[in-house]
mmCIF file of C-alpha atoms and ligand atoms in Angstrom:
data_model
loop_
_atom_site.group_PDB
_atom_site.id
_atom_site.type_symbol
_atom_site.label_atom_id
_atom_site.label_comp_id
_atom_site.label_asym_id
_atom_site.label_seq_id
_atom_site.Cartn_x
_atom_site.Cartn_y
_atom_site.Cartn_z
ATOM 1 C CA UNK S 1 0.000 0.000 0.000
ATOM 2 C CA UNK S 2 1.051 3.439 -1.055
ATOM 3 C CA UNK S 3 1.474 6.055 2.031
ATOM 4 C CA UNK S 4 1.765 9.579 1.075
ATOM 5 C CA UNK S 5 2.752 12.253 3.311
ATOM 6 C CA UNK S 6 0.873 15.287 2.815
ATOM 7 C CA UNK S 7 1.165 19.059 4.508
ATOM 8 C CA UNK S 8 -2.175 20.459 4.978
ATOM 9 C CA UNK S 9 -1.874 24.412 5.241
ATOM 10 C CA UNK S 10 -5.960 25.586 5.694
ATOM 11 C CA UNK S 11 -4.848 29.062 6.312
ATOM 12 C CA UNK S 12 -7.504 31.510 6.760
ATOM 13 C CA UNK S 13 -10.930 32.867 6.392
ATOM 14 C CA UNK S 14 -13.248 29.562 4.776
ATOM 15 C CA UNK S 15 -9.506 27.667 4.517
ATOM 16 C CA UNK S 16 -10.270 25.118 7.573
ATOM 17 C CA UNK S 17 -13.603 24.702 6.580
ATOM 18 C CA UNK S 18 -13.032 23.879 2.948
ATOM 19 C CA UNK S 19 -9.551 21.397 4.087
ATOM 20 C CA UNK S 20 -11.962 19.298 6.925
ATOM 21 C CA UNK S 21 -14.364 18.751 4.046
ATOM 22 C CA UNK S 22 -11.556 18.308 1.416
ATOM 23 C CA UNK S 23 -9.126 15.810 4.156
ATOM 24 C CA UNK S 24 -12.229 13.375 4.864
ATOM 25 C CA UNK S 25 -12.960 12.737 1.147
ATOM 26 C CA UNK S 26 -8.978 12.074 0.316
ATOM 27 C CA UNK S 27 -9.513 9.649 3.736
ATOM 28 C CA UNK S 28 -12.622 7.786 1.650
ATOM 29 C CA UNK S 29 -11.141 7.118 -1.592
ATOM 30 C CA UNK S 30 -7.654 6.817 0.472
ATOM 31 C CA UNK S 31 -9.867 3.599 1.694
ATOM 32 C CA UNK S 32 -11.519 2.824 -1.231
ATOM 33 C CA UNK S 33 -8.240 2.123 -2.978
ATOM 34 C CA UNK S 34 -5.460 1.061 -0.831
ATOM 35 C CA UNK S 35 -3.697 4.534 -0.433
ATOM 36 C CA UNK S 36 -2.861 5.634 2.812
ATOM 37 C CA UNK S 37 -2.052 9.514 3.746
ATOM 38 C CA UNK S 38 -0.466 11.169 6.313
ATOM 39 C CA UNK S 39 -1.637 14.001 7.438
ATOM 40 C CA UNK S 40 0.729 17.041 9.082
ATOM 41 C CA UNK S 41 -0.924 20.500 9.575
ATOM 42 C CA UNK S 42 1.273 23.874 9.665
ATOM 43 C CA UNK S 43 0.476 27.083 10.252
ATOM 44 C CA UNK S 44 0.545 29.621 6.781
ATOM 45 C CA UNK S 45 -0.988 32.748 6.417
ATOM 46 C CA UNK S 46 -2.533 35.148 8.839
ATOM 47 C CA UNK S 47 -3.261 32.090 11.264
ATOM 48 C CA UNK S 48 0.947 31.809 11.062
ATOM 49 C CA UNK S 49 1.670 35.415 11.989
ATOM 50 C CA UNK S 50 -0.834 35.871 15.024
ATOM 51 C CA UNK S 51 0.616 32.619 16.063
ATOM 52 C CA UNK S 52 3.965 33.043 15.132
ATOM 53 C CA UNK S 53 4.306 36.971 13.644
ATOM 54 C CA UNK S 54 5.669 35.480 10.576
ATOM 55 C CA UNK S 55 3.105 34.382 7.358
ATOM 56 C CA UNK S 56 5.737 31.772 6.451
ATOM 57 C CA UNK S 57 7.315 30.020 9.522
ATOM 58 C CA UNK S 58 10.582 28.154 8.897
ATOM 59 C CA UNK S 59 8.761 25.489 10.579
ATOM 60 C CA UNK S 60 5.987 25.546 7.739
ATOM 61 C CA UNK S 61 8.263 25.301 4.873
ATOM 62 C CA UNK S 62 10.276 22.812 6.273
ATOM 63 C CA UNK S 63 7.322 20.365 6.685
ATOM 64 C CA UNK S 64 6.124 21.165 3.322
ATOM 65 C CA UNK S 65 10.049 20.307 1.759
ATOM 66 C CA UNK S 66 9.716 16.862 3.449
ATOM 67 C CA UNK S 67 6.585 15.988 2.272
ATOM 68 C CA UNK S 68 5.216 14.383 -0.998
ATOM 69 C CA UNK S 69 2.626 17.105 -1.578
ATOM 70 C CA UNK S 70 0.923 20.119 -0.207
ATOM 71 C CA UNK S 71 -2.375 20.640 0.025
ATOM 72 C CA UNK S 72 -3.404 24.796 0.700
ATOM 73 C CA UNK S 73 -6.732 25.843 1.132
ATOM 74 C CA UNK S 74 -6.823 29.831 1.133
ATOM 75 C CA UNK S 75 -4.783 33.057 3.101
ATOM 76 C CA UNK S 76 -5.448 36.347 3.969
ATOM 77 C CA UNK S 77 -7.885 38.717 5.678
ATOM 78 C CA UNK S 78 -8.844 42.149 6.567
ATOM 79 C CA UNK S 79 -7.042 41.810 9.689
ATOM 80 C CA UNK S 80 -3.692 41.305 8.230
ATOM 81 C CA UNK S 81 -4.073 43.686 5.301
ATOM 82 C CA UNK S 82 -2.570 46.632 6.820
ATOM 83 C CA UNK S 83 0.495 45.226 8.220
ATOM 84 C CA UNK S 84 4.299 46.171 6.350
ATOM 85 C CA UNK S 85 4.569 43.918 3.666
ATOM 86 C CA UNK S 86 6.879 41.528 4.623
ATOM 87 C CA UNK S 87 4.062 40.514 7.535
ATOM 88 C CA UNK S 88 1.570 40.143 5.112
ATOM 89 C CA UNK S 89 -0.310 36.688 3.960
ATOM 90 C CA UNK S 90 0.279 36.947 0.751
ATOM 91 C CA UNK S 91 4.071 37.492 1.193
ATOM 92 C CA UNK S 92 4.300 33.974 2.808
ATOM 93 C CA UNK S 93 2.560 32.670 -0.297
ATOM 94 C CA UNK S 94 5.152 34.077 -2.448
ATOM 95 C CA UNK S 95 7.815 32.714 -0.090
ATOM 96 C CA UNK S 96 6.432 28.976 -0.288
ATOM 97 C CA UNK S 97 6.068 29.533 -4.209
ATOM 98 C CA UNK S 98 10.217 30.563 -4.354
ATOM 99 C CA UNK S 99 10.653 28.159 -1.341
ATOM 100 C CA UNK S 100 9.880 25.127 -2.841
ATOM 101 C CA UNK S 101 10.891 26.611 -6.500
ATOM 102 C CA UNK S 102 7.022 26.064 -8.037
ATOM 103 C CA UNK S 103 7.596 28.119 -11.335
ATOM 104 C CA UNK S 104 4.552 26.533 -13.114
ATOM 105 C CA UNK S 105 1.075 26.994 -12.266
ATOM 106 C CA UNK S 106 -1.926 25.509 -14.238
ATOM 107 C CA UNK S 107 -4.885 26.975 -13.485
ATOM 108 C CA UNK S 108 -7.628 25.187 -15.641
ATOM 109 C CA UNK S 109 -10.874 26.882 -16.570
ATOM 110 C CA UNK S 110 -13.321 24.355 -18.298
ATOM 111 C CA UNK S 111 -17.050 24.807 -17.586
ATOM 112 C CA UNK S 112 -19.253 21.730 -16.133
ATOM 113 C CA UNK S 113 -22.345 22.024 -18.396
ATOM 114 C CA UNK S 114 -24.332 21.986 -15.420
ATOM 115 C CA UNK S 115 -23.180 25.514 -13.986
ATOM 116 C CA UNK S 116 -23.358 27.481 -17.817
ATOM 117 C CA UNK S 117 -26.423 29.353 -16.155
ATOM 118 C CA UNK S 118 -23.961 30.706 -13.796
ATOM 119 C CA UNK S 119 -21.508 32.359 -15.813
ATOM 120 C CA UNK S 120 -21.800 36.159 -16.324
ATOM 121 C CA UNK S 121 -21.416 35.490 -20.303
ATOM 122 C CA UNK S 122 -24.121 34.027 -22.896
ATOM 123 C CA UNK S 123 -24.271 30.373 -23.128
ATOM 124 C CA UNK S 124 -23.416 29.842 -26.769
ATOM 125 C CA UNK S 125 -19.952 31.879 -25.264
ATOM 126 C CA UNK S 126 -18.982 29.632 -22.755
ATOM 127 C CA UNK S 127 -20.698 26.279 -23.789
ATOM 128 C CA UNK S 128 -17.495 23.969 -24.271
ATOM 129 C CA UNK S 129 -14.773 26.319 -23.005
ATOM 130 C CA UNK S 130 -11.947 24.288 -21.869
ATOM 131 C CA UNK S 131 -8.897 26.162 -20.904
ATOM 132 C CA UNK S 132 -5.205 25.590 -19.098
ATOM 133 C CA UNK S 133 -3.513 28.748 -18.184
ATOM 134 C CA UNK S 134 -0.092 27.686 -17.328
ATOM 135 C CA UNK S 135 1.087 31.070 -15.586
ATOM 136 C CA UNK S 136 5.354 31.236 -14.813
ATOM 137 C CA UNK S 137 5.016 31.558 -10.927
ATOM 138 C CA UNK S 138 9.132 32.406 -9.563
ATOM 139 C CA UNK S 139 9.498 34.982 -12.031
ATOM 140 C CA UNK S 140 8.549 38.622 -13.423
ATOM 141 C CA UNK S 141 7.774 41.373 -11.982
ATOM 142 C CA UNK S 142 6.605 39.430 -8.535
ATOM 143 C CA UNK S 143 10.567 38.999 -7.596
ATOM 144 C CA UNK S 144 12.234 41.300 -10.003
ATOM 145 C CA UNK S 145 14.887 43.304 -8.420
ATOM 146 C CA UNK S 146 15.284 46.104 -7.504
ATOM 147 C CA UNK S 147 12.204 46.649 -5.760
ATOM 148 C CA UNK S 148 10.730 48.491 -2.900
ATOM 149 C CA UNK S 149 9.687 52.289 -1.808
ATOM 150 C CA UNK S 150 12.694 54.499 -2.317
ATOM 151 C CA UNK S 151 13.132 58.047 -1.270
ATOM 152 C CA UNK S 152 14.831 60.007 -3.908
ATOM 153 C CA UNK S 153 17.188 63.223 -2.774
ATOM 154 C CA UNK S 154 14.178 65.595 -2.856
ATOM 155 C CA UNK S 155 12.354 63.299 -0.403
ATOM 156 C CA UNK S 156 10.120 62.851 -2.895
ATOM 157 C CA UNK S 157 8.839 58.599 -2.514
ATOM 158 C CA UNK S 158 9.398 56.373 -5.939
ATOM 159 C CA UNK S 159 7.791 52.930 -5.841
ATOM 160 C CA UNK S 160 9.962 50.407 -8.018
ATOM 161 C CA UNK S 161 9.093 46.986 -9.139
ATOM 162 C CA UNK S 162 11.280 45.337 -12.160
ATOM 163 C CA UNK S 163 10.269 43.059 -14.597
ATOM 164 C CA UNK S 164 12.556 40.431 -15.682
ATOM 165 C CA UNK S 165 12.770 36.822 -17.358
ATOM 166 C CA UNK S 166 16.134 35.099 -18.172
ATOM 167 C CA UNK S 167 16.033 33.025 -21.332
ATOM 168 C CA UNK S 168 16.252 29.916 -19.097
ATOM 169 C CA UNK S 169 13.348 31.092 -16.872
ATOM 170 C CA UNK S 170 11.384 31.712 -19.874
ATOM 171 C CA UNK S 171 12.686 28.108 -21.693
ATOM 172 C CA UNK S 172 11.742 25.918 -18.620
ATOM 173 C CA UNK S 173 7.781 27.319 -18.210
ATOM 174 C CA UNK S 174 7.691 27.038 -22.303
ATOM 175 C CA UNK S 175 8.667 23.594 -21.584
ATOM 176 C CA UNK S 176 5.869 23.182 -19.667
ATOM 177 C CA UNK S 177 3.678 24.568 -21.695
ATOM 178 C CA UNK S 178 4.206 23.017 -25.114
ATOM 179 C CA UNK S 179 3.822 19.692 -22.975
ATOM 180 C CA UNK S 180 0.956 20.636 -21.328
ATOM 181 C CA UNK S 181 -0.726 21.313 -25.032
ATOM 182 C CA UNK S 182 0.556 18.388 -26.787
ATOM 183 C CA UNK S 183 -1.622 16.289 -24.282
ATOM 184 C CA UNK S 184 -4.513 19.013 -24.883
ATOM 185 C CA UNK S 185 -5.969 20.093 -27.958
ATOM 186 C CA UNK S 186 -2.287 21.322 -29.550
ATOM 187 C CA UNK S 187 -3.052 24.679 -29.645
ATOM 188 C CA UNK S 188 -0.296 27.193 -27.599
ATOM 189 C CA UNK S 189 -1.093 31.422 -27.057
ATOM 190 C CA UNK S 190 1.680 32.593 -25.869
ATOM 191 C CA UNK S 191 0.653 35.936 -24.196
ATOM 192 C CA UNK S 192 3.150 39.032 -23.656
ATOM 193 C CA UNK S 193 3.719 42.400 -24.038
ATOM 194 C CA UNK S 194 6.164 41.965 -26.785
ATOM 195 C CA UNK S 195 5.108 45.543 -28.229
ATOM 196 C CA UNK S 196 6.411 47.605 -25.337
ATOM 197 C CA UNK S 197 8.646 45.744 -22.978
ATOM 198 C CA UNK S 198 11.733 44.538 -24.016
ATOM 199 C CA UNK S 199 11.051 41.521 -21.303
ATOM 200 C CA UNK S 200 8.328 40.336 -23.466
ATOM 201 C CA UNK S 201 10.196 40.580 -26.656
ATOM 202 C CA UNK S 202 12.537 38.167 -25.064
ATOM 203 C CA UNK S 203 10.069 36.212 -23.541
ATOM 204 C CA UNK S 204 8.413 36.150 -27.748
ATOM 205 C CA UNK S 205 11.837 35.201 -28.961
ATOM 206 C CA UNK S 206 12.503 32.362 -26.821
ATOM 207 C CA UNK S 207 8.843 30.780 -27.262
ATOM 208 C CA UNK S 208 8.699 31.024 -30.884
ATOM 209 C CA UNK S 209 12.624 29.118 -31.285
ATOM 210 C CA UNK S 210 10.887 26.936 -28.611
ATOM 211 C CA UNK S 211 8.048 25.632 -31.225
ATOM 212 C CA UNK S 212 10.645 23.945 -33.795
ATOM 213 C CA UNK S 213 10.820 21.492 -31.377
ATOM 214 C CA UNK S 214 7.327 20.779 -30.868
ATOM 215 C CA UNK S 215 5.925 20.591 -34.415
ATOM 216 C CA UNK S 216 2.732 19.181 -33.393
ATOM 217 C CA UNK S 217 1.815 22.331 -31.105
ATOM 218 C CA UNK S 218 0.086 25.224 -33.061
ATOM 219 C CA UNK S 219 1.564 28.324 -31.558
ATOM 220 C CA UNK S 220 -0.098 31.614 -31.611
ATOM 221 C CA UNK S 221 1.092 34.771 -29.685
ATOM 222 C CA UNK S 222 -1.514 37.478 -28.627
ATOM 223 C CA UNK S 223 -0.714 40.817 -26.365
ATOM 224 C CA UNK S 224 -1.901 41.029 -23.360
ATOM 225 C CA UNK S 225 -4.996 43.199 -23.353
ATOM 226 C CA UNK S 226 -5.947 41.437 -26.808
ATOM 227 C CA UNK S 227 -5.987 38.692 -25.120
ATOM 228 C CA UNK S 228 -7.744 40.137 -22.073
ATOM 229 C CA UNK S 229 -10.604 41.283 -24.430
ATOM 230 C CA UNK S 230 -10.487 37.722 -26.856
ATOM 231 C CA UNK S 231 -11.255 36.147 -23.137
ATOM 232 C CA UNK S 232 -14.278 37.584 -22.759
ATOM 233 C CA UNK S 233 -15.345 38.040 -26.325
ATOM 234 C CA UNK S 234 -14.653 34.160 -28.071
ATOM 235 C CA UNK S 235 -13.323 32.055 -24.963
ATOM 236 C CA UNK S 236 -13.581 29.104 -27.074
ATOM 237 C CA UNK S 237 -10.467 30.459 -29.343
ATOM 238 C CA UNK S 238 -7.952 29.180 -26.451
ATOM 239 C CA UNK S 239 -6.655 25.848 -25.311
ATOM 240 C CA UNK S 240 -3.519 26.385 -23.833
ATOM 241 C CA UNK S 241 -2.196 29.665 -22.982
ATOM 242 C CA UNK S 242 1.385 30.493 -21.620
ATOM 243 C CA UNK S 243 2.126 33.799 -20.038
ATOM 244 C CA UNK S 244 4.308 35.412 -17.462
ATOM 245 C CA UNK S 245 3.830 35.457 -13.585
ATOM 246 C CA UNK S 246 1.574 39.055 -13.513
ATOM 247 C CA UNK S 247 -0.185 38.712 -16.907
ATOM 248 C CA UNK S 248 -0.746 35.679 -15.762
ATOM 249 C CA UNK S 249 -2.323 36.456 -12.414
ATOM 250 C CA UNK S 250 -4.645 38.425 -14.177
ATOM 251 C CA UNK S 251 -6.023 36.257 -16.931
ATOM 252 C CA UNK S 252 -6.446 33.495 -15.010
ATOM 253 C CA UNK S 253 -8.572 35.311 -12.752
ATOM 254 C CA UNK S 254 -10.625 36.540 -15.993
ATOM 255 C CA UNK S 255 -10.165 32.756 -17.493
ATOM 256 C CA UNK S 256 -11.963 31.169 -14.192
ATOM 257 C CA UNK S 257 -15.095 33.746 -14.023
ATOM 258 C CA UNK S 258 -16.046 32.441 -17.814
ATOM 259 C CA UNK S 259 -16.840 29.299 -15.785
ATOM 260 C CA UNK S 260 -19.392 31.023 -13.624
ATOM 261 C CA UNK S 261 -17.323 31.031 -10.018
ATOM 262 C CA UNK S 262 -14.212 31.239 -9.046
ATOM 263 C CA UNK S 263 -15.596 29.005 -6.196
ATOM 264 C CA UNK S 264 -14.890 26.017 -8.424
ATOM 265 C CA UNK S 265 -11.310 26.187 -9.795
ATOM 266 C CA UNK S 266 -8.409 24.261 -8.614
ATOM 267 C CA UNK S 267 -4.985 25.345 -9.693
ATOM 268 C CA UNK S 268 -1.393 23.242 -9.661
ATOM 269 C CA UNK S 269 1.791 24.587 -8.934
ATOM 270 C CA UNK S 270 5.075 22.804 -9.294
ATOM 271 C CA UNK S 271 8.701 22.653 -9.513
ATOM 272 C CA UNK S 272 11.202 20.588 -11.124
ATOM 273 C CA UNK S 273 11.320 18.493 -8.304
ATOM 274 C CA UNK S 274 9.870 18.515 -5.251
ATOM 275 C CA UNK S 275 6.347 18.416 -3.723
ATOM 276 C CA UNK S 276 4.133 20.491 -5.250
ATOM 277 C CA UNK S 277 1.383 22.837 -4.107
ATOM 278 C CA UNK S 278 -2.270 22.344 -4.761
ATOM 279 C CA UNK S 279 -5.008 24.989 -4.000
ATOM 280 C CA UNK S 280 -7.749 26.309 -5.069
ATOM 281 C CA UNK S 281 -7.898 29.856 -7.228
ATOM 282 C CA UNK S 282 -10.299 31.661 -4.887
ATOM 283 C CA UNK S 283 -9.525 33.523 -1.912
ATOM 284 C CA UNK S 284 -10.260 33.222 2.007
ATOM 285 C CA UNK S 285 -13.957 34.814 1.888
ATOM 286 C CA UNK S 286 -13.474 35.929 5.379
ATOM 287 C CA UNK S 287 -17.022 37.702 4.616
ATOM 288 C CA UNK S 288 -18.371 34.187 4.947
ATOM 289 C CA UNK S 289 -15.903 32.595 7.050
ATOM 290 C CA UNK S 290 -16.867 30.364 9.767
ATOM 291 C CA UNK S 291 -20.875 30.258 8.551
ATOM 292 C CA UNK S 292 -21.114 26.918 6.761
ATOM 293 C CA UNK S 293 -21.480 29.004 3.203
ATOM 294 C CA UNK S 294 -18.104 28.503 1.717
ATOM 295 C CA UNK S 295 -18.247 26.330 -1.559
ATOM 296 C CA UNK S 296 -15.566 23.651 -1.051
ATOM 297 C CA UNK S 297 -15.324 22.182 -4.782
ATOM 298 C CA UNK S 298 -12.577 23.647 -5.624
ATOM 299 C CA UNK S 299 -10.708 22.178 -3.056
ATOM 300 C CA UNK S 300 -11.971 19.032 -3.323
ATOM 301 C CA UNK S 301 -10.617 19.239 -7.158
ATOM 302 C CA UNK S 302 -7.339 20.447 -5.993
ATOM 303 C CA UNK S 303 -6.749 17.476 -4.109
ATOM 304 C CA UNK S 304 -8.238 15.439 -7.324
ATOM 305 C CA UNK S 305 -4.618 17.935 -8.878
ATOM 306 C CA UNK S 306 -2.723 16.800 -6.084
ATOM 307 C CA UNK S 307 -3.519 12.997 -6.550
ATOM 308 C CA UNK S 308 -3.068 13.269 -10.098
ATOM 309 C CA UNK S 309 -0.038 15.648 -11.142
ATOM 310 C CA UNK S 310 1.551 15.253 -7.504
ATOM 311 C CA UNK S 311 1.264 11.817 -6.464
ATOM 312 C CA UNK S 312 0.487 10.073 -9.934
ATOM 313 C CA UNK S 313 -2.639 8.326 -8.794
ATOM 314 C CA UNK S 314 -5.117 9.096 -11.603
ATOM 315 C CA UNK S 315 -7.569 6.514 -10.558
ATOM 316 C CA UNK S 316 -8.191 8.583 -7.549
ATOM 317 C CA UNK S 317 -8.061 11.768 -8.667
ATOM 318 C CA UNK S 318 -10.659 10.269 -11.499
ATOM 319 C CA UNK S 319 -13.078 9.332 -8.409
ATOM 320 C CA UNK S 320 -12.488 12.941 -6.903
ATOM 321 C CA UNK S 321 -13.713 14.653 -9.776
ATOM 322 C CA UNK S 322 -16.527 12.020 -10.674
ATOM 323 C CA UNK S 323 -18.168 13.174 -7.095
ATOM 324 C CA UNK S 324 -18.067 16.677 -7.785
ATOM 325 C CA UNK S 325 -20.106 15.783 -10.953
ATOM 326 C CA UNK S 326 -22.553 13.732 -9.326
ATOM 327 C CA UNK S 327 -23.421 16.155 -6.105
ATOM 328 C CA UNK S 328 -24.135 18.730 -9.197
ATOM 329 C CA UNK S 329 -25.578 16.598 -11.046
ATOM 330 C CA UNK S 330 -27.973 15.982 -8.159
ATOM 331 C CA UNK S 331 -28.654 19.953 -8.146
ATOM 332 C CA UNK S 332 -26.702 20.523 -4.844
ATOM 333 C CA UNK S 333 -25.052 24.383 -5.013
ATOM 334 C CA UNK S 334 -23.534 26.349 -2.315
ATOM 335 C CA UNK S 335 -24.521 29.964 -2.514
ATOM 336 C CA UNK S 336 -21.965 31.083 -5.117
ATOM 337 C CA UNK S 337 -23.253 28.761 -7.701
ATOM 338 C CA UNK S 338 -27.047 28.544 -7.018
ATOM 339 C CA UNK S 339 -29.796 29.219 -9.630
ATOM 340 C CA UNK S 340 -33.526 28.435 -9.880
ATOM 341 C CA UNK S 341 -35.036 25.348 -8.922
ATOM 342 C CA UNK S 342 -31.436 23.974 -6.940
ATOM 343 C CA UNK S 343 -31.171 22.533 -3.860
ATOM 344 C CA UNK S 344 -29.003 25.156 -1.079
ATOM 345 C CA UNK S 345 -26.836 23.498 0.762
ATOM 346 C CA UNK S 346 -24.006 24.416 2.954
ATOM 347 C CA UNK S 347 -20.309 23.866 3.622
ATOM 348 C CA UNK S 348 -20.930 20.614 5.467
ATOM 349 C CA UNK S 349 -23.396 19.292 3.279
ATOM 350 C CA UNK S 350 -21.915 19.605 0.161
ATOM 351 C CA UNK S 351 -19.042 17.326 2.101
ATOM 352 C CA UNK S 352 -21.733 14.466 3.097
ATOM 353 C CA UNK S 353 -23.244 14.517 -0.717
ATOM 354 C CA UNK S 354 -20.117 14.265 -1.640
ATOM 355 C CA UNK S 355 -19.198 11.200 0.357
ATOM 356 C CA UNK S 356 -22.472 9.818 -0.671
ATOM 357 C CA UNK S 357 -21.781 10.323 -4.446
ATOM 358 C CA UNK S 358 -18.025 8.462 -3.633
ATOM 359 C CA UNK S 359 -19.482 5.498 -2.228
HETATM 360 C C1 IPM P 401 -3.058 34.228 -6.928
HETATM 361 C C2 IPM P 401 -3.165 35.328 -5.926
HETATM 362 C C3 IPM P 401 -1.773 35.646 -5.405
HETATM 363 C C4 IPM P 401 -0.940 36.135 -6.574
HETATM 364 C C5 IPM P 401 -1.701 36.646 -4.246
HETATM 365 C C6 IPM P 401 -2.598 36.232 -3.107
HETATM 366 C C7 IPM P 401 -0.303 36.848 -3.782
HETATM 367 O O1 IPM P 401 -3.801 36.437 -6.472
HETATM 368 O O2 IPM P 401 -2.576 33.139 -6.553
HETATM 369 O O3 IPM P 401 -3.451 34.436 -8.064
HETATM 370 O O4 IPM P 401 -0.983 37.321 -6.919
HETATM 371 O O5 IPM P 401 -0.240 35.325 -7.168
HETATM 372 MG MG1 MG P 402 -4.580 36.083 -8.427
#
């Protein structure tokens, strides 16, 4: 039997509600199919710095490097928004994203047929839509130095941050991408700012010498607010796209509310080696923390990511996803996702259909 040893990191807001839903299905199908898991919680986030004063303890990361995967719910809060930066959440996200070296992240955006009433957009727009972002996550303008709040001679303040890519940064999350679309569709947008910044004319270069090797990808290349608007106009142009760390952040946010909530996307980030980090793309909600409201698909299909691209066990993963088709197949929503004639159902109910539907 296969035991796995997994760091759970539920973080804030709706994070431990989501994981205790998300930890007793992996326990199920753990059962169902001979895999065992071992579970080790750490402290990330806002939860880490009242606890600790530090969003990333060295604690944390260390469990996380000497595990086989990582399973994060969601960070952050009003409470900690105000704090210097270096306290914040959201800088001990970055930290376990360069701590662990995770430079790709696929965020997948394909809409379930039974939530098209839910998306903002027509239904002959998003009917079929089927997208992997694969977003460079070390890189760009996130870690470029120099950086910071600088006061000039005149005392005047300048606010710097630097965007940069080095062909080999640039070469290993084309890699990555050109893989990820020969076992998709074939099709590649490569998505830059090639027209302006010299970073993205590098970044252009590099992708389009990458494609000789990959004959059977079809590689396009759009700019970035083209492709912001092609999005939203004719979703159904993309299958894979490739773009750098903050264009990246920003479509994929765009990419996941064609699918009608954010609420149910699951995102993948890895390294060369290494355990990688699976979470979900929404946030920590703390407006509906702690109420029974949140909408824990999404981290139910992270861990279906986790089994599949971090542990190899597609069977399981398979089963994972299957339930989240049957409990909306059986008209159960949480709040974000509910239209007419649905059945409400909270948090903790959502997790008992969906033990139901796994058998
Ligand atoms: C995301 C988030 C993060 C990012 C924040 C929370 C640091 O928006 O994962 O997309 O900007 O990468
Ligand atoms: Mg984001």
């Amino acid at each position: 039997m296969s035991n796995y040893r997994i760091t759970l990191l539920p973080g804030d807001g709706i994070g431990p509600e989501i994981m205790s839903v998300t930890t007793g299905i992996l326990k199920q199908v753990g059962e169902q199919l001979g895999i065992g898991f071992e579970f080790k919680e750490a402290l990330m986030g806002g939860a880490a710095i009242d606890a600790t004063g530090s969003p990333l303890p060295d604690e944390t990361l260390a469990i996380c490097k000497d595990s086989d995967a990582v399973l994060l719910a969601a960070i952050g809060g009003y409470k900690w928004d105000n704090l210097p930066r270096h306290q914040r959440p959201e800088t001990g996200l970055l930290g376990l994203r360069a701590g662990l070296g995770l430079f790709a992240n696929l965020r997948p955006a394909s809409i379930l047929p039974q939530l098209i009433d839910a998306s903002s957009l027509k239904r002959e727009v998003v009917e079929g839509v089927d997208i992997m972002v694969v977003r460079e996550l070390t890189g760009g303008i996130y870690f470029g130095q120099p950086k910071g709040i600088f006061e000039t001679e005149t005392g005047e303040k300048r606010g710097v941050n630097t965007m940069v890519y080095s062909e080999g940064e640039i070469d290993r999350i084309g890699k990555v991408a050109f893989e990820t679309a020969q076992k998709r569709s074939g099709r590649l947008c490569s998505v830059d700012k090639a027209n302006v910044l010299d970073v993205s004319q590098l970044w252009r270069d590099r992708i389009t010498q990458m494609a000789a090797d990959y004959p059977d990808v079809e590689l396009s290349h759009l700019y970035v607010d083209n492709a912001a608007m092609q999005l939203i106009r004719a979703p159904k142009q993309f299958d894979t796209i490739v773009t750098g760390n903050l264009f990246g952040d920003i479509l994929s946010d765009a990419a996941a509310m064609l699918t009608g909530s954010i609420g149910m996307l699951p995102s993948a980030s890895l390294g060369a080696a290494g355990p990688g980090v699976f979470e979900p793309v929404h946030g920590s909600a703390p407006d509906i923390a702690g109420q029974d409201k949140a909408n824990p698909l999404a981290q139910v299909l992270s861990a279906a990511m986790l089994l599949r691209y971090g542990l190899n066990e597609p069977e399981a993963a398979s089963r994972l996803e299957q339930a989240v088709q049957t409990v909306l197949d059986a008209d159960y929503r949480t709040g974000d996702i509910m239209s007419a004639g649905k059945t409400l159902v909270g948090c903790q109910a959502m997790g008992e259909a969906l033990k139901q539907a796994l058998g």
